[in-house]
Short mmCIF file of C-alpha atoms in Angstrom, two decimals:
data_model
loop_
_atom_site.label_atom_id
_atom_site.label_comp_id
_atom_site.label_asym_id
_atom_site.label_seq_id
_atom_site.Cartn_x
_atom_site.Cartn_y
_atom_site.Cartn_z
CA MET W 27 -10.28 -3.85 18.73
CA GLU W 28 -13.02 -2.67 16.37
CA LEU W 29 -13.99 0.24 18.60
CA GLU W 30 -10.36 1.20 19.21
CA GLY W 31 -9.63 1.13 15.49
CA LEU W 32 -12.67 3.30 14.77
CA LYS W 33 -11.63 5.84 17.42
CA ARG W 34 -8.12 6.11 16.01
CA ALA W 35 -9.32 6.38 12.43
CA LEU W 36 -11.79 9.14 13.31
CA LYS W 37 -9.13 10.94 15.37
CA GLU W 38 -6.78 10.81 12.38
CA LEU W 39 -9.40 12.53 10.24
CA THR W 40 -10.20 15.06 12.96
CA ASP W 41 -6.52 15.95 13.34
CA HIS W 42 -6.43 16.69 9.60
CA GLY W 43 -9.42 19.01 9.80
CA VAL W 44 -12.12 16.60 8.61
CA VAL W 45 -15.52 16.99 10.29
CA VAL W 46 -17.47 13.71 10.30
CA THR W 47 -21.26 14.02 10.14
CA GLU W 48 -22.35 10.50 9.20
CA VAL W 49 -20.86 7.05 9.75
CA VAL W 50 -22.17 3.68 8.53
CA THR W 51 -21.00 0.56 10.40
CA ASP W 52 -22.20 -2.89 11.33
CA ARG W 53 -24.30 -3.44 14.47
CA HIS W 54 -21.46 -3.64 16.97
CA PRO W 55 -22.82 -2.78 20.46
CA GLN W 56 -19.68 -0.91 21.58
CA VAL W 57 -19.63 1.22 18.44
CA ARG W 58 -23.32 2.00 18.89
CA LYS W 59 -22.74 3.13 22.48
CA TYR W 60 -19.69 5.14 21.49
CA PHE W 61 -21.62 7.23 18.98
CA ARG W 62 -24.59 7.58 21.32
CA THR W 63 -22.56 8.79 24.30
CA GLU W 64 -19.38 10.36 22.89
CA GLN W 65 -20.33 11.37 19.34
CA PRO W 66 -23.97 12.47 19.54
CA ASP W 67 -23.54 14.97 16.69
CA VAL W 68 -22.55 12.20 14.24
CA ASP W 69 -25.38 10.43 12.43
CA HIS W 70 -24.66 6.73 13.10
CA LEU W 71 -26.25 4.39 10.56
CA PHE W 72 -26.17 0.61 10.02
CA ASP W 73 -25.20 -1.35 6.95
CA ALA W 74 -28.32 -2.94 5.45
CA TRP W 75 -26.67 -6.32 4.86
CA HIS W 76 -25.62 -6.63 8.51
CA VAL W 77 -29.24 -6.08 9.52
CA ALA W 78 -30.77 -8.43 6.95
CA LYS W 79 -28.23 -11.28 7.15
CA GLY W 80 -29.14 -14.55 8.88
CA HIS W 81 -31.79 -15.65 6.38
CA HIS W 82 -32.16 -19.43 6.30
CA ASP W 83 -31.69 -20.99 2.89
CA GLY W 84 -31.43 -24.74 2.43
CA HIS W 85 -31.44 -27.63 4.89
CA SER W 86 -29.02 -29.50 7.10
CA GLU W 87 -27.58 -32.94 6.50
CA LEU W 88 -30.06 -34.43 8.97
CA TYR W 89 -33.15 -32.93 7.33
CA ARG W 90 -32.55 -32.60 3.62
CA THR W 91 -36.14 -31.49 2.92
CA CYS W 92 -38.91 -29.72 4.81
CA GLN W 93 -41.08 -31.98 6.94
CA HIS W 94 -44.39 -30.33 5.99
CA GLY W 95 -46.53 -31.37 3.07
CA GLN W 96 -47.23 -29.60 -0.20
CA LEU W 97 -47.86 -25.91 0.44
CA GLN W 98 -50.64 -24.13 -1.40
CA PRO W 99 -49.75 -20.80 -3.03
CA ARG W 100 -51.08 -17.93 -0.93
CA LYS W 101 -50.21 -14.34 -0.11
CA TRP W 102 -50.96 -14.29 3.60
CA ILE W 103 -49.98 -16.17 6.75
CA TYR W 104 -53.05 -16.74 8.89
CA PRO W 105 -52.97 -15.63 12.54
CA GLY W 106 -52.82 -18.40 15.09
CA THR W 107 -50.59 -20.68 13.03
CA ASP W 108 -47.08 -21.66 14.09
CA ALA W 109 -45.58 -19.92 11.07
CA TYR W 110 -47.41 -16.69 11.94
CA ASP W 111 -46.29 -16.77 15.57
CA LYS W 112 -42.69 -17.52 14.60
CA LEU W 113 -42.58 -14.75 12.00
CA ARG W 114 -44.18 -12.26 14.38
CA SER W 115 -41.68 -13.05 17.14
CA ILE W 116 -38.82 -12.32 14.73
CA VAL W 117 -40.02 -9.15 13.02
CA SER W 118 -41.40 -7.58 16.19
CA THR W 119 -38.16 -7.86 18.16
CA LYS W 120 -37.36 -4.51 19.75
CA ARG W 121 -33.71 -4.60 18.72
CA LEU W 122 -34.58 -5.35 15.09
CA LEU W 123 -37.11 -2.52 14.99
CA ASP W 124 -34.57 -0.13 16.47
CA ASP W 125 -31.93 -1.28 13.98
CA ILE W 126 -34.24 -0.81 11.00
CA ARG W 127 -34.66 2.84 11.97
CA GLN W 128 -30.88 3.26 11.70
CA VAL W 129 -30.37 1.43 8.39
CA SER W 130 -28.42 3.57 5.94
CA PRO W 131 -30.68 4.59 3.03
CA ASN W 132 -27.79 5.29 0.68
CA PHE W 133 -24.22 4.24 1.41
CA GLN W 134 -23.19 0.82 2.74
CA THR W 135 -19.98 -0.85 3.91
CA SER W 136 -19.61 -3.12 0.87
CA GLY W 137 -16.63 -1.10 -0.36
CA VAL W 138 -14.82 -1.73 2.92
CA GLU W 139 -15.56 -5.45 2.65
CA SER W 140 -14.03 -5.47 -0.83
CA PHE W 141 -10.92 -3.77 0.53
CA HIS W 142 -10.64 -6.38 3.29
CA ALA W 143 -10.86 -9.11 0.63
CA ILE W 144 -7.71 -7.62 -0.91
CA ILE W 145 -6.00 -7.66 2.49
CA ASN W 146 -6.75 -11.40 2.72
CA ARG W 147 -4.31 -11.90 -0.16
CA PHE W 148 -1.51 -10.13 1.69
CA ALA W 149 -2.27 -11.28 5.24
CA PRO W 150 -3.97 -14.71 5.19
CA LYS W 151 -5.75 -15.38 8.46
CA ALA W 152 -4.20 -18.86 8.69
CA LEU W 153 -0.71 -17.34 9.01
CA SER W 154 0.82 -15.40 11.89
CA PHE W 155 2.91 -12.26 11.34
CA SER W 156 4.77 -9.79 13.51
CA SER W 157 3.64 -6.20 14.02
CA ALA W 158 5.95 -4.95 11.27
CA GLY W 159 4.88 -7.78 9.00
CA MET W 160 1.19 -7.02 9.53
CA GLU W 161 1.81 -3.34 8.79
CA ALA W 162 3.64 -4.19 5.57
CA ARG W 163 0.82 -6.48 4.47
CA HIS W 164 -1.90 -3.83 4.79
CA PRO W 165 -1.19 -1.67 1.74
CA PRO W 166 -4.04 0.16 0.03
CA ALA W 167 -5.12 -0.88 -3.45
CA GLN W 168 -2.68 1.58 -5.03
CA ILE W 169 0.27 -0.38 -3.59
CA LEU W 170 -0.74 -3.35 -5.78
CA ARG W 171 0.79 -1.50 -8.72
CA LEU W 172 3.95 -0.57 -6.84
CA LEU W 173 7.04 -2.20 -8.41
CA ILE W 174 10.70 -1.70 -7.67
CA GLN W 175 12.48 -1.09 -10.98
CA MET W 176 15.91 -2.63 -11.10
CA LEU W 177 18.58 -1.19 -13.36
CA LEU W 178 20.34 -3.80 -15.43
CA LYS W 179 23.88 -3.52 -16.61
CA THR W 180 25.36 -5.25 -19.61
CA CYS W 181 28.69 -6.92 -18.97
CA SER W 182 31.17 -6.19 -21.75
CA THR W 183 33.10 -9.10 -23.22
CA VAL W 184 36.67 -9.30 -22.01
CA GLN W 185 39.03 -9.14 -24.99
CA ALA W 186 42.02 -11.48 -24.85
CA THR W 187 45.38 -9.73 -24.80
CA LYS W 188 48.93 -10.83 -24.46
CA TYR W 189 48.70 -10.09 -20.77
CA LEU W 190 45.57 -12.25 -20.29
CA ARG W 191 46.75 -15.82 -20.08
CA ARG W 192 44.46 -18.42 -18.57
CA PRO W 193 42.70 -16.12 -16.12
CA VAL W 194 41.55 -17.52 -12.83
CA LEU W 195 37.80 -17.25 -12.34
CA ARG W 196 36.20 -17.13 -8.90
CA ALA W 197 32.42 -17.15 -8.66
CA GLN W 198 30.13 -16.76 -5.68
CA THR W 199 26.49 -15.97 -5.00
CA LEU W 200 24.84 -13.67 -2.47
CA GLY W 201 21.19 -14.53 -2.61
CA SER W 202 20.17 -13.96 -6.22
CA LEU W 203 23.35 -11.97 -6.92
CA ALA W 204 26.13 -13.63 -8.91
CA ILE W 205 29.68 -12.28 -8.54
CA VAL W 206 32.49 -13.34 -10.87
CA ARG W 207 36.06 -12.26 -10.26
CA THR W 208 38.68 -12.55 -12.98
CA MET W 209 42.27 -12.63 -11.82
CA CYS W 210 45.12 -12.38 -14.30
CA HIS W 211 48.33 -10.47 -14.96
CA CYS W 212 46.26 -7.32 -15.59
CA GLY W 213 44.87 -7.43 -12.10
CA VAL W 214 41.53 -8.36 -10.63
CA LYS W 215 38.27 -7.55 -12.39
CA GLU W 216 34.85 -8.09 -10.89
CA TRP W 217 31.49 -8.48 -12.59
CA ARG W 218 28.16 -8.40 -10.74
CA SER W 219 24.92 -9.60 -12.23
CA GLN W 220 22.91 -6.91 -10.44
CA PRO W 221 23.36 -3.29 -9.37
CA MET W 222 23.90 -2.67 -5.67
CA GLN W 223 22.15 -0.44 -3.17
CA ALA W 224 24.49 0.01 -0.23
CA LYS W 225 25.51 -3.58 0.47
CA TYR W 226 22.33 -5.21 -0.88
CA ALA W 227 21.72 -6.40 -4.42
CA MET W 228 18.68 -4.88 -6.10
CA GLY W 229 17.62 -8.32 -7.30
CA ASN W 230 17.29 -9.46 -3.71
CA VAL W 231 15.27 -6.34 -2.92
CA GLU W 232 12.99 -6.98 -5.89
CA LEU W 233 12.52 -10.63 -4.94
CA ALA W 234 11.66 -9.66 -1.37
CA ALA W 235 9.24 -7.04 -2.70
CA ALA W 236 7.57 -9.63 -4.92
CA ILE W 237 7.05 -11.89 -1.90
CA VAL W 238 5.53 -9.10 0.21
CA PHE W 239 3.41 -7.41 -2.48
CA THR W 240 1.88 -10.70 -3.64
CA GLY W 241 0.96 -11.81 -0.13
CA CYS W 242 2.99 -15.03 -0.28
CA SER W 243 4.62 -16.75 2.65
CA PRO W 244 8.37 -15.99 2.62
CA MET W 245 9.27 -19.36 4.15
CA GLN W 246 7.40 -21.28 1.46
CA ILE W 247 8.85 -19.23 -1.41
CA ILE W 248 12.41 -19.52 -0.08
CA ARG W 249 12.03 -23.26 0.48
CA PHE W 250 10.60 -23.68 -3.04
CA LEU W 251 13.51 -21.81 -4.67
CA GLN W 252 16.08 -23.74 -2.65
CA ASN W 253 14.54 -27.09 -3.60
CA ALA W 254 14.50 -26.01 -7.25
CA GLY W 255 18.20 -25.15 -7.09
CA ILE W 256 17.60 -21.41 -7.65
CA CYS W 257 19.86 -19.03 -5.77
CA CYS W 258 17.92 -17.18 -3.12
CA PHE W 259 18.53 -15.37 0.16
CA CYS W 260 17.71 -16.79 3.58
CA GLU W 261 14.73 -15.83 5.71
CA ARG W 262 16.84 -13.56 7.90
CA THR W 263 17.94 -11.53 4.87
CA PHE W 264 14.32 -11.27 3.74
CA HIS W 265 13.23 -9.72 7.03
CA ARG W 266 16.23 -7.36 6.95
CA LEU W 267 15.34 -6.18 3.42
CA GLN W 268 11.71 -5.82 4.42
CA ALA W 269 12.64 -3.56 7.33
CA LEU W 270 15.19 -1.46 5.39
CA TYR W 271 13.42 -0.97 2.05
CA LEU W 272 9.92 -2.41 1.75
CA LEU W 273 8.24 -1.07 4.90
CA PRO W 274 9.51 2.49 4.34
CA ALA W 275 8.47 2.33 0.68
CA VAL W 276 4.94 1.19 1.53
CA ASP W 277 4.62 3.81 4.25
CA GLN W 278 5.93 6.60 2.01
CA VAL W 279 3.61 5.80 -0.89
CA TRP W 280 0.59 5.41 1.40
CA LYS W 281 1.28 8.75 3.12
CA LYS W 282 1.59 10.46 -0.24
CA GLN W 283 -1.65 8.93 -1.50
CA GLN W 284 -3.51 9.77 1.72
CA VAL W 285 -2.34 13.39 1.72
CA ALA W 286 -3.52 13.83 -1.87
CA LEU W 287 -6.83 12.15 -1.07
CA LEU W 288 -7.51 14.30 2.00
CA GLU W 289 -6.63 17.41 0.04
CA ALA W 290 -9.09 16.39 -2.68
CA MET W 291 -11.78 15.75 -0.07
CA LYS W 292 -11.31 19.19 1.46
CA ALA W 293 -11.09 20.91 -1.91
CA SER W 294 -14.42 19.42 -3.02
CA GLY W 295 -16.28 21.69 -0.61
CA THR W 296 -18.87 19.03 0.21
CA GLY W 297 -19.13 16.92 3.31
CA ALA W 298 -17.30 13.62 3.30
CA LYS W 299 -19.45 10.48 3.29
CA LEU W 300 -17.64 7.62 4.98
CA ALA W 301 -18.11 3.87 5.48
CA GLY W 302 -16.14 1.93 8.07
CA ASP W 303 -15.71 -1.60 9.34
CA SER W 304 -13.16 -3.72 11.16
CA ARG W 305 -11.36 -6.94 10.23
CA ALA W 306 -9.81 -9.47 12.58
CA ASP W 307 -6.41 -10.42 11.17
CA SER W 308 -6.49 -14.00 12.44
CA PRO W 309 -9.19 -16.68 12.68
CA GLY W 310 -11.84 -16.63 15.38
CA HIS W 311 -12.22 -14.21 18.27
CA CYS W 312 -8.61 -14.53 19.50
CA ALA W 313 -7.12 -12.18 16.90
CA LYS W 314 -3.91 -10.47 17.90
CA PHE W 315 -4.36 -7.68 15.37
CA GLY W 316 -7.42 -5.84 14.14
CA THR W 317 -7.71 -3.54 11.14
CA TYR W 318 -10.24 -0.71 10.96
CA SER W 319 -10.73 0.93 7.57
CA LEU W 320 -12.62 4.06 6.55
CA LEU W 321 -13.84 4.40 2.95
CA ASP W 322 -14.93 7.60 1.22
CA THR W 323 -18.13 6.39 -0.42
CA THR W 324 -18.19 9.23 -2.93
CA LEU W 325 -14.66 8.64 -4.25
CA ASN W 326 -14.77 4.91 -3.45
CA LYS W 327 -11.28 5.13 -1.94
CA ILE W 328 -9.85 4.16 1.43
CA VAL W 329 -9.01 7.30 3.42
CA ASP W 330 -7.54 5.73 6.55
CA VAL W 331 -6.49 2.32 7.89
CA LYS W 332 -5.74 1.67 11.54
CA LEU W 333 -3.97 -1.47 12.78
CA VAL W 334 -4.71 -2.25 16.44
CA GLU W 335 -2.93 -4.88 18.53
CA ALA W 336 -5.01 -6.69 21.13
CA GLY W 337 -4.05 -6.00 24.73
CA GLY W 338 -1.37 -3.39 24.21
CA GLN W 339 -3.39 -1.58 21.53
CA VAL W 340 -0.20 -0.71 19.69
CA PHE W 341 -0.76 2.01 17.13
CA LEU W 342 1.23 0.98 14.08
CA ASN W 343 -0.12 2.97 11.16
CA ARG W 344 0.71 6.60 11.98
CA LEU W 345 0.04 8.90 9.06
CA THR W 346 1.28 12.41 9.85
CA GLY W 347 0.64 14.21 6.56
CA ALA W 348 2.73 17.32 7.28
CA SER W 349 1.53 19.10 4.15
CA ILE W 350 -2.10 19.18 5.31
CA GLN W 351 -1.67 19.85 9.02
CA HIS W 352 -2.58 23.51 8.56
CA ALA W 353 -5.23 22.97 5.85
CA LYS W 354 -8.73 24.36 6.23
CA SER W 355 -11.30 22.03 7.72
CA PHE W 356 -14.32 20.79 5.81
CA ASP W 357 -17.53 19.05 6.74
CA VAL W 358 -18.18 15.33 6.56
CA TYR W 359 -21.72 14.78 5.37
CA SER W 360 -22.24 11.13 6.24
CA CYS W 361 -20.38 8.13 7.65
CA ALA W 362 -21.50 4.48 7.32
CA LEU W 363 -20.24 1.90 9.80
CA SER W 364 -21.04 -1.67 10.67
CA LYS W 365 -23.59 -2.28 13.43
CA HIS W 366 -21.13 -2.53 16.33
#
């Protein structure tokens, strides 16, 4: 999934006129082969942390301390000792030497890792989501500040008249919406606690948005509100609101932000410097979905996110950007990826 996500993300940039010259990734073998065979003009570099990680620090539960005696302070390891032979076998490995030659001297993939840490709040790996749910839970950092503003109306006090004698009140709730109907000799009057959008109360939309944009589990939140005696919609209504309002809102804002970002990248006149890495959206190596993200290291902003489904490789995050389809192309100076 990592290679597929990278291909789709790079194709998205190419379709918008972006020329990639450098990519920094981790040491993924498939990504390495892809750049070597299919993208020879792109300078493929490795993230330094992915090359240096694996350092042993500390001891296991079985051996809480080292078994050797007191070590004397010295600068050198003498040839012929076990420590020398072990160190030499590690540092002289052909793959490590080849990887060191490709270590990125400047940009790394740490910004992509930080972005994936934000995704963990919206799409915890311990939970399973549908394709639409996974797409909704992959908003860029700008979506964190997205709020649906609900207009509030003030209900005027009903003045008693000679025609209003012991009115009959009927109250009902639709999710978080309260509806009160007053029936008397003057007729039937209705008061709603929330404004409506089509047939849905804006309070229900806002509550559903709060669940999605905070990364909470809808089942747990709904069960909590029901146990607390707070009026709330059912899970079916939540998914309906998510499909009708929240997913289009997230997609619209992300497209607008991406178009503006790509325009700024092309207007800068300098080559884009990118960093990319993938994220499995469930624990272990049996992930159903994979996310590949590309970060502009100069602006420190995500420029593209691709969601890939294992097996079918369903492309869920299509970003058309009609306003920049005919824009002039510009060069990408560097691109940092993980060592795939």
